[in-house]
Coordinates of C-alpha atoms in Angstrom, one line a residue:
Chain A
M212 CA -0.4 -6.2 2.4
I213 CA 0.7 -6.7 -1.2
A214 CA -2.8 -6.0 -2.4
A215 CA -3.0 -2.8 -0.4
V216 CA 0.4 -1.6 -1.8
R217 CA -0.7 -2.5 -5.3
S218 CA -3.9 -0.5 -4.9
E219 CA -2.0 2.5 -3.6
L220 CA 0.4 2.4 -6.5
R221 CA -2.6 2.3 -8.9
K222 CA -4.1 5.3 -7.1
L223 CA -0.9 7.2 -7.5
L224 CA -0.5 6.4 -11.1
T225 CA -4.0 6.8 -12.3
V226 CA -4.7 10.4 -11.4
R227 CA -3.8 13.5 -13.5
S228 CA -2.4 15.4 -10.6
T229 CA 0.6 13.1 -10.2
F230 CA 1.7 13.6 -13.7
A231 CA 0.9 17.3 -13.7
V232 CA 3.1 17.9 -10.6
L233 CA 5.8 15.7 -12.0
S234 CA 5.7 17.7 -15.3
I235 CA 6.1 21.0 -13.4
L236 CA 8.9 19.5 -11.4
T237 CA 10.7 18.4 -14.6
L238 CA 10.3 21.9 -16.0
F239 CA 11.8 23.4 -12.8
I240 CA 14.7 21.0 -12.9
A241 CA 15.3 21.5 -16.6
F242 CA 15.1 25.3 -16.2
G243 CA 17.2 25.4 -13.0
G244 CA 19.7 22.7 -14.0
F245 CA 20.1 23.3 -17.7
Y246 CA 19.7 27.0 -17.9
I247 CA 20.3 28.7 -14.6
E248 CA 23.2 26.4 -13.3
G249 CA 24.4 25.3 -16.7
Y250 CA 23.8 27.4 -19.8
S251 CA 23.7 30.8 -18.1
G252 CA 26.5 29.7 -15.7
G253 CA 24.7 31.2 -12.7
G254 CA 27.4 34.0 -12.8
V255 CA 29.9 31.7 -11.1
L256 CA 32.7 29.8 -12.7
P257 CA 32.4 26.1 -12.2
D258 CA 34.4 24.6 -9.3
N259 CA 34.9 20.9 -8.5
H260 CA 31.5 20.7 -6.9
K261 CA 29.5 22.5 -9.5
L262 CA 27.2 19.6 -10.3
V263 CA 26.8 18.7 -6.7
N264 CA 25.8 22.2 -5.8
A265 CA 23.5 22.4 -8.8
V266 CA 21.5 19.8 -6.8
F267 CA 22.0 21.1 -3.2
G268 CA 21.7 24.8 -4.1
G269 CA 19.0 24.2 -6.7
S270 CA 16.7 21.3 -7.4
A271 CA 16.9 19.9 -3.9
N272 CA 15.1 23.0 -2.6
I273 CA 12.1 22.5 -4.8
M274 CA 11.9 18.7 -5.4
P275 CA 10.9 17.7 -1.9
Q276 CA 8.0 20.1 -1.9
M277 CA 6.7 18.9 -5.2
I278 CA 7.0 15.3 -4.3
A279 CA 5.3 16.0 -0.9
I280 CA 2.4 17.6 -2.8
V281 CA 1.8 14.3 -4.8
V282 CA 2.1 12.3 -1.6
I283 CA -0.2 14.6 0.3
L284 CA -2.8 14.3 -2.5
L285 CA -2.6 10.6 -2.4
M286 CA -4.1 10.7 1.1
A287 CA -6.1 13.9 0.8
H288 CA -8.1 12.4 -2.1
E289 CA -9.3 9.6 0.3
Y290 CA -11.1 12.2 2.3
R291 CA -12.1 14.6 -0.4
Y292 CA -13.7 12.0 -2.6
N293 CA -14.8 9.7 0.2
L294 CA -12.6 6.9 -1.1
I295 CA -11.6 6.2 2.5
N296 CA -14.8 4.2 3.1
Y297 CA -13.8 1.8 0.4
S298 CA -10.2 1.7 1.4
L299 CA -11.0 0.8 5.0
T300 CA -13.6 -1.8 4.2
L301 CA -11.4 -3.6 1.6
T302 CA -8.7 -4.2 4.1
N303 CA -9.1 -5.9 7.5
R304 CA -6.7 -3.5 9.4
R305 CA -6.5 0.2 9.2
T306 CA -2.8 0.0 10.1
K307 CA -2.3 -2.1 7.0
F308 CA -3.8 0.6 4.8
L309 CA -1.7 3.3 6.4
A310 CA 1.4 1.2 6.1
A311 CA 0.7 0.6 2.4
K312 CA 0.3 4.4 2.0
L313 CA 3.6 5.0 3.8
M314 CA 5.4 2.4 1.7
V315 CA 4.1 3.7 -1.6
A316 CA 4.9 7.3 -0.6
A317 CA 8.4 6.4 0.4
L318 CA 9.0 4.4 -2.8
F319 CA 7.7 7.2 -5.0
T320 CA 9.8 9.7 -3.1
I321 CA 13.0 7.7 -3.5
V322 CA 12.5 7.1 -7.2
I323 CA 11.6 10.7 -8.1
A324 CA 14.3 12.2 -5.9
T325 CA 16.9 9.9 -7.3
A326 CA 15.8 10.7 -10.9
G327 CA 15.7 14.4 -10.0
V328 CA 19.3 14.3 -8.8
L329 CA 20.6 12.5 -11.8
L330 CA 18.5 14.8 -14.2
T331 CA 19.8 17.9 -12.5
M332 CA 23.4 16.9 -12.7
G333 CA 23.0 15.7 -16.3
L334 CA 21.2 18.8 -17.5
T335 CA 23.6 21.1 -15.7
Y336 CA 26.6 19.4 -17.4
L337 CA 24.8 19.6 -20.7
G338 CA 24.1 23.3 -20.3
L339 CA 27.7 24.0 -19.4
K340 CA 28.9 22.0 -22.3
L341 CA 26.6 23.6 -24.8
K342 CA 27.7 27.1 -23.6
G343 CA 31.3 26.0 -24.0
T344 CA 32.1 26.7 -20.3
Y345 CA 35.3 25.1 -19.1
I346 CA 34.3 22.3 -16.6
P347 CA 37.0 21.3 -14.1
H348 CA 37.2 17.8 -12.8
Q349 CA 33.9 17.1 -10.9
D350 CA 33.9 15.5 -7.5
L351 CA 30.4 14.0 -8.0
M352 CA 30.0 12.6 -4.5
L353 CA 27.1 10.7 -6.0
W354 CA 26.1 8.6 -3.0
T355 CA 26.3 11.6 -0.6
V356 CA 24.2 13.7 -2.9
L357 CA 21.7 10.9 -3.4
W358 CA 21.2 9.9 0.2
R359 CA 21.0 13.4 1.5
T360 CA 18.6 14.6 -1.2
V361 CA 16.5 11.4 -0.9
A362 CA 16.5 11.7 2.9
F363 CA 15.5 15.3 2.8
S364 CA 12.7 14.6 0.3
L365 CA 11.5 11.6 2.3
G366 CA 11.5 13.9 5.4
Y367 CA 9.2 16.3 3.6
S368 CA 6.9 13.8 2.0
L369 CA 6.5 11.6 5.1
F370 CA 6.0 14.6 7.3
G371 CA 3.3 15.8 4.9
L372 CA 1.7 12.3 4.7
A373 CA 1.5 12.2 8.5
L374 CA 0.0 15.7 8.7
V375 CA -2.7 14.9 6.1
S376 CA -3.6 11.7 7.9
L377 CA -4.0 13.7 11.0
I378 CA -5.7 16.9 9.7
R379 CA -7.5 15.4 6.6
N380 CA -7.6 18.8 4.9
L381 CA -5.5 19.5 1.8
T382 CA -5.4 23.3 2.1
A383 CA -4.6 23.2 5.8
V384 CA -1.8 20.7 5.3
I385 CA -0.2 22.6 2.3
F386 CA -0.3 25.8 4.4
I387 CA 1.2 24.2 7.5
L388 CA 3.9 22.3 5.6
F389 CA 5.0 25.1 3.3
A390 CA 4.4 28.2 5.3
G391 CA 3.2 27.5 8.8
I392 CA 6.3 25.5 9.9
G393 CA 8.7 28.1 8.4
I394 CA 6.9 30.9 10.2
T395 CA 6.7 29.0 13.5
E396 CA 10.4 28.0 13.4
T397 CA 11.4 31.7 12.7
L398 CA 9.3 32.9 15.6
L399 CA 10.6 30.1 17.9
G400 CA 14.1 31.1 16.8
L401 CA 13.6 34.5 18.5
V402 CA 13.0 32.6 21.8
L403 CA 15.2 29.5 21.5
K404 CA 18.3 31.3 19.9
S405 CA 21.2 28.7 19.9
K406 CA 18.7 25.8 20.4
T407 CA 16.9 26.7 17.2
D408 CA 19.1 24.1 15.3
Y409 CA 17.0 21.4 17.0
L410 CA 13.8 22.5 15.3
P411 CA 12.8 19.9 12.7
F412 CA 13.1 21.7 9.4
R413 CA 16.0 23.8 10.5
A414 CA 17.8 20.6 11.3
V415 CA 16.9 18.6 8.2
G416 CA 17.9 21.6 6.0
R417 CA 21.5 20.7 7.0
L418 CA 21.2 17.8 4.6
I419 CA 21.1 19.9 1.5
Q420 CA 23.6 22.5 2.5
P421 CA 25.9 23.2 -0.5
I422 CA 29.4 21.8 -0.5
N423 CA 32.1 24.5 -0.2
P424 CA 35.6 24.2 -1.6
P425 CA 38.2 23.8 1.2
G426 CA 38.9 27.1 2.9
A427 CA 35.9 28.9 1.4
S428 CA 33.3 30.6 3.5
P429 CA 29.9 28.9 3.6
Q430 CA 28.0 29.6 0.5
N431 CA 24.7 29.2 2.2
D432 CA 23.8 31.7 4.9
N433 CA 20.3 30.5 5.0
P434 CA 19.1 31.1 8.6
F435 CA 17.0 28.0 8.3
V436 CA 20.0 25.7 7.8
S437 CA 21.7 24.5 10.9
H438 CA 25.5 24.7 11.1
S439 CA 26.0 23.3 14.5
F440 CA 26.0 19.6 13.7
G441 CA 26.5 17.1 10.9
P442 CA 24.0 15.7 8.5
L443 CA 23.6 12.4 10.3
K444 CA 22.8 14.1 13.6
A445 CA 20.5 16.5 11.7
L446 CA 18.7 13.5 10.2
G447 CA 18.4 11.9 13.6
I448 CA 16.9 15.0 15.1
F449 CA 14.4 15.3 12.3
G450 CA 13.7 11.6 12.5
I451 CA 12.6 11.9 16.2
Y452 CA 10.0 14.6 15.3
L453 CA 8.9 12.5 12.3
V454 CA 8.5 9.3 14.4
V455 CA 6.6 11.2 17.1
L456 CA 4.3 12.8 14.5
W457 CA 3.7 9.4 12.9
L458 CA 2.9 7.7 16.2
V459 CA 0.3 10.4 16.9
S460 CA -1.1 10.1 13.4
W461 CA -1.3 6.3 13.5
Y462 CA -2.9 6.3 16.9
L463 CA -5.6 8.6 15.9
F464 CA -6.1 7.1 12.5
V465 CA -7.0 3.7 13.8
R466 CA -9.3 5.1 16.5
R467 CA -11.2 8.0 14.8
D468 CA -14.2 7.8 12.6
A469 CA -13.1 7.0 9.0
S470 CA -14.2 10.4 7.7
Chain B
M189 CA -26.5 -13.7 8.7
I190 CA -25.5 -10.3 9.8
Q191 CA -26.2 -9.6 13.5
A192 CA -25.9 -6.0 14.7
E193 CA -26.0 -5.8 18.4
H194 CA -26.4 -2.7 20.7
L195 CA -25.0 -0.3 18.1
S196 CA -24.6 3.2 19.6
K197 CA -23.0 6.4 18.5
R198 CA -22.8 9.8 20.0
Y199 CA -21.7 13.0 18.4
R200 CA -21.0 15.4 21.2
K201 CA -24.6 16.4 22.4
K202 CA -26.5 14.3 19.9
Q203 CA -27.1 10.6 20.3
A204 CA -27.1 9.6 16.6
V205 CA -27.7 5.9 17.2
N206 CA -29.1 4.5 20.4
D207 CA -28.7 0.8 21.2
I208 CA -29.9 -0.6 18.0
S209 CA -29.9 -4.4 17.4
F210 CA -31.3 -6.3 14.4
V211 CA -30.6 -9.2 12.1
V212 CA -30.1 -9.3 8.4
E213 CA -31.0 -12.8 7.3
T214 CA -29.3 -14.6 4.4
G215 CA -31.5 -15.1 1.4
N216 CA -33.5 -12.0 2.1
V217 CA -33.6 -8.3 1.2
T218 CA -33.8 -6.3 4.3
G219 CA -35.0 -2.7 3.9
F220 CA -33.6 -0.1 6.2
L221 CA -36.1 2.8 6.7
G222 CA -36.1 5.9 8.8
P223 CA -36.8 9.7 8.4
N224 CA -33.9 12.0 7.4
G225 CA -31.4 12.2 10.3
A226 CA -32.7 9.0 11.8
G227 CA -29.2 7.5 11.9
K228 CA -29.4 5.1 9.0
S229 CA -26.0 6.0 7.4
T230 CA -24.3 6.1 10.8
T231 CA -25.7 2.7 11.6
M232 CA -24.3 1.3 8.4
R233 CA -21.0 2.9 9.1
L234 CA -21.0 1.4 12.6
M235 CA -21.7 -2.0 11.1
L236 CA -18.7 -1.7 8.9
G237 CA -16.4 -0.4 11.6
L238 CA -16.0 2.9 9.8
D239 CA -17.3 4.9 12.7
N240 CA -16.1 4.5 16.2
G241 CA -19.1 3.8 18.4
S242 CA -20.2 1.0 20.7
G243 CA -21.8 -2.3 20.0
N244 CA -20.7 -4.9 17.5
T245 CA -21.7 -6.4 14.2
V246 CA -20.9 -9.9 13.1
F247 CA -21.0 -11.4 9.6
D248 CA -21.6 -15.1 9.9
G249 CA -20.5 -15.0 13.5
K250 CA -17.3 -13.0 13.0
P251 CA -16.5 -9.3 12.9
L252 CA -15.5 -8.0 9.5
H253 CA -11.9 -7.3 10.4
E254 CA -11.4 -11.0 11.3
Y255 CA -11.8 -12.0 7.7
N256 CA -8.7 -12.2 5.5
N257 CA -10.5 -10.7 2.6
P258 CA -13.5 -8.5 3.7
S259 CA -14.4 -7.8 0.1
E260 CA -15.7 -11.4 -0.2
I261 CA -18.0 -10.8 2.8
V262 CA -19.5 -7.4 2.2
G263 CA -19.8 -5.0 -0.6
I264 CA -20.7 -1.4 0.1
L265 CA -22.3 1.6 -1.5
L266 CA -22.4 4.4 1.0
E267 CA -22.2 7.4 -1.3
A268 CA -22.8 7.6 -5.0
K269 CA -20.1 10.1 -5.7
A270 CA -17.3 8.3 -3.9
F271 CA -14.7 8.4 -6.7
H272 CA -11.9 10.6 -8.0
P273 CA -13.6 12.7 -10.7
T274 CA -10.7 12.4 -13.2
R275 CA -9.8 8.8 -12.7
S276 CA -11.6 6.7 -15.3
A277 CA -14.5 4.4 -14.2
R278 CA -12.4 1.4 -15.1
N279 CA -9.3 2.6 -13.3
H280 CA -11.4 3.5 -10.3
L281 CA -12.6 -0.1 -10.1
R282 CA -9.2 -1.4 -10.8
V283 CA -7.8 0.5 -7.8
L284 CA -10.5 -1.1 -5.7
A285 CA -10.0 -4.5 -7.3
A286 CA -6.3 -4.4 -6.4
A287 CA -7.1 -3.7 -2.8
A288 CA -9.6 -6.5 -2.8
G289 CA -7.2 -8.9 -4.4
V290 CA -9.6 -9.3 -7.4
P291 CA -8.3 -9.7 -11.0
N292 CA -8.8 -7.0 -13.5
S293 CA -11.1 -9.2 -15.5
R294 CA -13.7 -8.9 -12.8
V295 CA -13.7 -5.1 -13.3
D296 CA -15.1 -5.6 -16.9
E297 CA -17.6 -8.1 -15.6
V298 CA -19.1 -5.7 -13.0
L299 CA -19.1 -2.9 -15.5
D300 CA -21.1 -5.1 -17.8
I301 CA -23.5 -6.1 -15.0
V302 CA -24.3 -2.5 -14.2
G303 CA -24.4 -1.4 -17.8
L304 CA -21.4 1.0 -17.8
K305 CA -19.1 -0.9 -20.1
D306 CA -19.5 1.7 -22.8
V307 CA -18.3 4.5 -20.6
A308 CA -15.6 2.6 -18.8
K309 CA -12.9 4.9 -20.1
K310 CA -14.8 8.0 -19.2
K311 CA -14.1 10.2 -16.2
P312 CA -16.9 9.7 -13.7
G313 CA -16.8 13.3 -12.6
K314 CA -19.1 14.0 -15.5
F315 CA -21.4 11.1 -14.7
S316 CA -25.1 11.7 -13.8
L317 CA -26.2 10.7 -10.3
G318 CA -27.7 7.5 -11.8
M319 CA -24.5 6.5 -13.6
S320 CA -22.6 7.3 -10.4
Q321 CA -24.9 5.0 -8.5
R322 CA -24.3 2.2 -11.0
L323 CA -20.5 2.7 -10.6
G324 CA -21.0 2.5 -6.9
I325 CA -22.9 -0.8 -7.3
A326 CA -20.2 -2.1 -9.5
A327 CA -17.7 -1.3 -6.8
A328 CA -19.8 -3.2 -4.3
L329 CA -19.9 -6.3 -6.5
L330 CA -16.2 -6.5 -7.2
G331 CA -15.4 -9.2 -4.6
K332 CA -18.6 -11.2 -5.2
P333 CA -19.6 -10.6 -1.6
K334 CA -22.1 -12.5 0.3
Y335 CA -23.6 -9.4 1.8
L336 CA -24.4 -6.0 0.2
L337 CA -24.9 -2.9 2.2
L338 CA -26.4 -0.2 0.0
D339 CA -27.3 3.3 1.2
E340 CA -29.9 4.9 -1.0
P341 CA -28.7 3.1 -4.2
A342 CA -31.9 4.1 -6.1
N343 CA -31.3 7.8 -5.8
G344 CA -31.0 9.4 -9.2
L345 CA -31.7 6.2 -11.1
D346 CA -34.2 6.5 -14.0
P347 CA -37.3 4.2 -14.0
E348 CA -35.4 1.6 -16.1
G349 CA -32.5 1.7 -13.6
I350 CA -34.8 1.4 -10.6
A351 CA -36.5 -1.7 -12.2
W352 CA -33.1 -3.2 -13.0
L353 CA -31.9 -2.5 -9.4
R354 CA -35.1 -4.1 -8.0
E355 CA -34.7 -7.3 -10.0
F356 CA -30.9 -7.4 -9.5
I357 CA -31.2 -7.1 -5.7
K358 CA -34.0 -9.7 -5.5
D359 CA -31.9 -12.1 -7.6
Y360 CA -28.8 -11.4 -5.6
A361 CA -30.6 -12.3 -2.3
D362 CA -32.3 -15.3 -3.9
A363 CA -28.8 -16.7 -4.8
G364 CA -28.1 -17.2 -1.1
N365 CA -26.8 -13.8 -0.3
A366 CA -28.3 -11.0 1.7
V367 CA -28.9 -7.3 0.9
F368 CA -29.3 -4.6 3.5
I369 CA -30.6 -1.6 1.7
S370 CA -31.8 1.9 2.8
S371 CA -34.1 3.9 0.6
H372 CA -36.7 6.6 0.7
L373 CA -38.5 5.0 -2.3
L374 CA -41.1 3.2 -0.1
S375 CA -43.0 1.8 -3.0
E376 CA -39.9 0.2 -4.4
M377 CA -38.9 -1.0 -1.0
S378 CA -42.3 -2.7 -0.6
Q379 CA -41.7 -4.6 -3.8
M380 CA -38.2 -5.8 -3.1
A381 CA -37.8 -6.1 0.7
D382 CA -38.7 -9.2 2.6
N383 CA -37.9 -7.7 6.0
I384 CA -37.8 -4.2 7.3
V385 CA -35.8 -2.4 9.9
V386 CA -37.2 1.0 10.9
I387 CA -35.4 3.5 13.0
G388 CA -36.3 7.0 14.2
Q389 CA -34.1 9.5 16.1
G390 CA -31.5 6.9 16.5
K391 CA -33.7 4.3 18.1
L392 CA -35.0 1.0 16.7
I393 CA -38.8 1.3 16.0
A394 CA -39.5 -2.0 14.2
S395 CA -37.6 -5.0 12.9
T396 CA -40.0 -7.3 11.2
S397 CA -41.1 -8.8 8.0
V398 CA -42.9 -6.6 5.5
K399 CA -45.9 -8.9 5.6
E400 CA -46.3 -8.6 9.4
L401 CA -45.7 -4.9 9.3
L402 CA -48.4 -4.2 6.8
S403 CA -51.0 -6.6 8.4
A404 CA -50.4 -5.0 11.8
D405 CA -50.9 -1.5 10.5
G406 CA -54.1 0.3 11.3
H407 CA -54.8 1.0 7.6
S408 CA -55.3 -2.7 6.9
G409 CA -58.7 -4.2 7.2
V410 CA -62.0 -4.6 5.3
F411 CA -63.9 -1.5 4.2
V412 CA -67.7 -2.0 4.4
R413 CA -70.2 0.5 2.9
T414 CA -73.7 0.2 4.1
P415 CA -76.8 2.5 4.6
K416 CA -77.2 1.0 8.1
L417 CA -73.9 2.0 9.6
S418 CA -75.0 2.1 13.3
M419 CA -76.6 -1.3 13.0
L420 CA -73.5 -2.9 11.5
A421 CA -71.3 -1.2 14.1
R422 CA -73.4 -2.6 16.9
L423 CA -73.3 -6.0 15.3
L424 CA -69.5 -5.9 15.0
E425 CA -69.2 -4.7 18.6
S426 CA -71.3 -7.7 19.8
T427 CA -68.8 -10.0 18.1
G428 CA -65.9 -8.2 19.7
K429 CA -64.4 -7.0 16.4
N430 CA -62.7 -3.7 16.0
H431 CA -63.9 -1.1 13.5
V432 CA -63.2 2.5 12.6
S433 CA -65.7 4.9 11.1
E434 CA -64.9 6.2 7.7
A435 CA -66.9 8.2 5.2
N436 CA -69.9 6.2 4.2
G437 CA -68.6 3.1 5.9
L438 CA -66.5 1.2 8.4
L439 CA -63.0 -0.2 8.3
V440 CA -63.2 -3.6 10.1
T441 CA -60.1 -5.4 11.3
G442 CA -59.8 -9.0 12.4
M443 CA -62.3 -10.3 9.9
T444 CA -62.3 -11.5 6.3
P445 CA -64.8 -10.0 3.8
D446 CA -66.5 -13.4 3.7
Q447 CA -67.1 -13.4 7.4
I448 CA -68.4 -9.8 7.4
G449 CA -70.7 -10.6 4.4
K450 CA -72.1 -13.6 6.1
L451 CA -72.6 -11.7 9.4
A452 CA -74.4 -8.9 7.7
F453 CA -76.6 -11.1 5.6
E454 CA -77.7 -13.1 8.6
A455 CA -78.6 -9.8 10.4
G456 CA -80.4 -8.4 7.4
V457 CA -77.9 -5.5 7.0
P458 CA -77.6 -4.4 3.3
I459 CA -74.0 -4.2 2.0
Y460 CA -73.1 -2.0 -0.9
E461 CA -69.4 -2.5 -0.8
L462 CA -67.0 -4.9 0.8
T463 CA -63.3 -4.3 0.0
A464 CA -60.2 -5.8 1.5
R465 CA -57.6 -3.1 2.1
T466 CA -53.9 -3.7 2.7
A467 CA -51.9 -0.8 4.2
T468 CA -49.1 0.5 2.0
L469 CA -45.5 0.5 3.3
E470 CA -45.7 4.3 3.1
Q471 CA -48.7 4.4 5.5
A472 CA -47.1 1.9 7.8
F473 CA -43.9 3.9 7.7
F474 CA -45.6 7.2 8.6
D475 CA -47.6 5.5 11.3
L476 CA -44.4 4.1 12.8
T477 CA -42.3 7.2 12.5
A478 CA -44.9 9.9 13.3
D479 CA -43.2 10.7 16.5
S480 CA -39.7 10.4 15.2
Q481 CA -39.6 12.9 12.4
E482 CA -36.8 15.2 13.1
F483 CA -37.1 17.4 10.1
Q484 CA -40.6 18.2 8.8
A485 CA -42.0 20.7 6.4
K486 CA -44.7 22.9 8.0
E487 CA -47.2 21.9 5.4
G488 CA -48.0 18.4 4.6
K489 CA -47.1 17.1 8.1
K490 CA -48.2 13.5 8.6
K491 CA -50.2 13.1 11.7

């Protein structure tokens, strides 16, 4: 198992696309955190949750997608370049290979999402400072911000990894994850109405809902974000979808032809 | 020894592989022949458990997945271009070495063996087909496996590369390993293979040694040129030996040139030419697969 994980890590860290996507993500975070939220002030005077909301209202919306792209490529390359034949003959269990992929994807997501959160907060603070904006005491809620952003990012990347294991086509997976699901959930919302909150991405969106000062109205009127339950329940609901999807992906992965 | 038993694979309406069984013996090179679409690649994938069909393949008595480290048992080359185009050749092999539990030092060894050490840092996306094949062979060798399964490894290799491959494969088998290799280069195959497995339209046609295959082929025999064709023919018929009429002579099977010469001399039949002929692997292949060619050009059909 250690050999399989080491191999997956090398795959991740020896392709250009990983670093290209991470560079783009860093630019997004730098622009969004330093300039939009910090230096330009975003048109709003900082409150006690300015740095937290720079993550929830900013980078946490783009980071999971970018991380998911890297994770999806990690599996999509297996099929696109026929590496899957090597991968499955170098290990004695297909499940071991898939588990290694899952572990490396999760590790990568946790590391990058954590770094992204810290970078966003740091650059926002720096932007505000350089502009000379008064910064009131900040309630950083670091653990809350970290676990929610990491969990949201993990949800995206592991959902993407399960999809690409199932569909094996990069373009199809990118479309489904970044457009197809949103469109489907919107259409289902017309039918399900109050039950819409139980759709996977509407539920998990609750995790990165911006923090509001006491007594203020919700800053985020995003229809995709559930308001009917807390983040833990939201995570549980999304987790059920994720587990079911993974069970289907795993079942078919070990039984289908390799490519 | 690799034993493939009752391998079958069906793609919707097409039976790609139909109940194929054969043995790849240790110490030998076994050639795997068949026309395009015969099911060679599918058979190899079934042997490795990559495709989901029926039948089973055991390597020294055990299926591949029962070994802790399959890379020590079998090395594969199924497609020449199976690499990420922008990951360097060395990194490509290091990725595979990590999965095989092989140290990085082995990567440089195999790059040296296949002659790619100088381009180890280059991106294989720009490699020629021959260089890609060499990289594929390097990948197959990483775990120092006992068995090599190579699908068309000579495609794209230059003459020097083909000669190198031939010698390398023969040496590899002679060292107590076994090589199972498919190729359309029949002249090369006849030089390197000890045994041959021939399939056509998914079915096993022959599994035998090259020597037996060639001696049993109708193109083998002794060509006799004589001005008294009918007399010699009657003479041979009286001894119960088979012969086929050819231009200016007869092709006799079941007799040596010495026996024919003596027989003719005693009967007073003048002989102008007496030549032992051995069928080529190409002739034997066409004879065996004449009814199994799925894709044929209109002109140049082999009858």
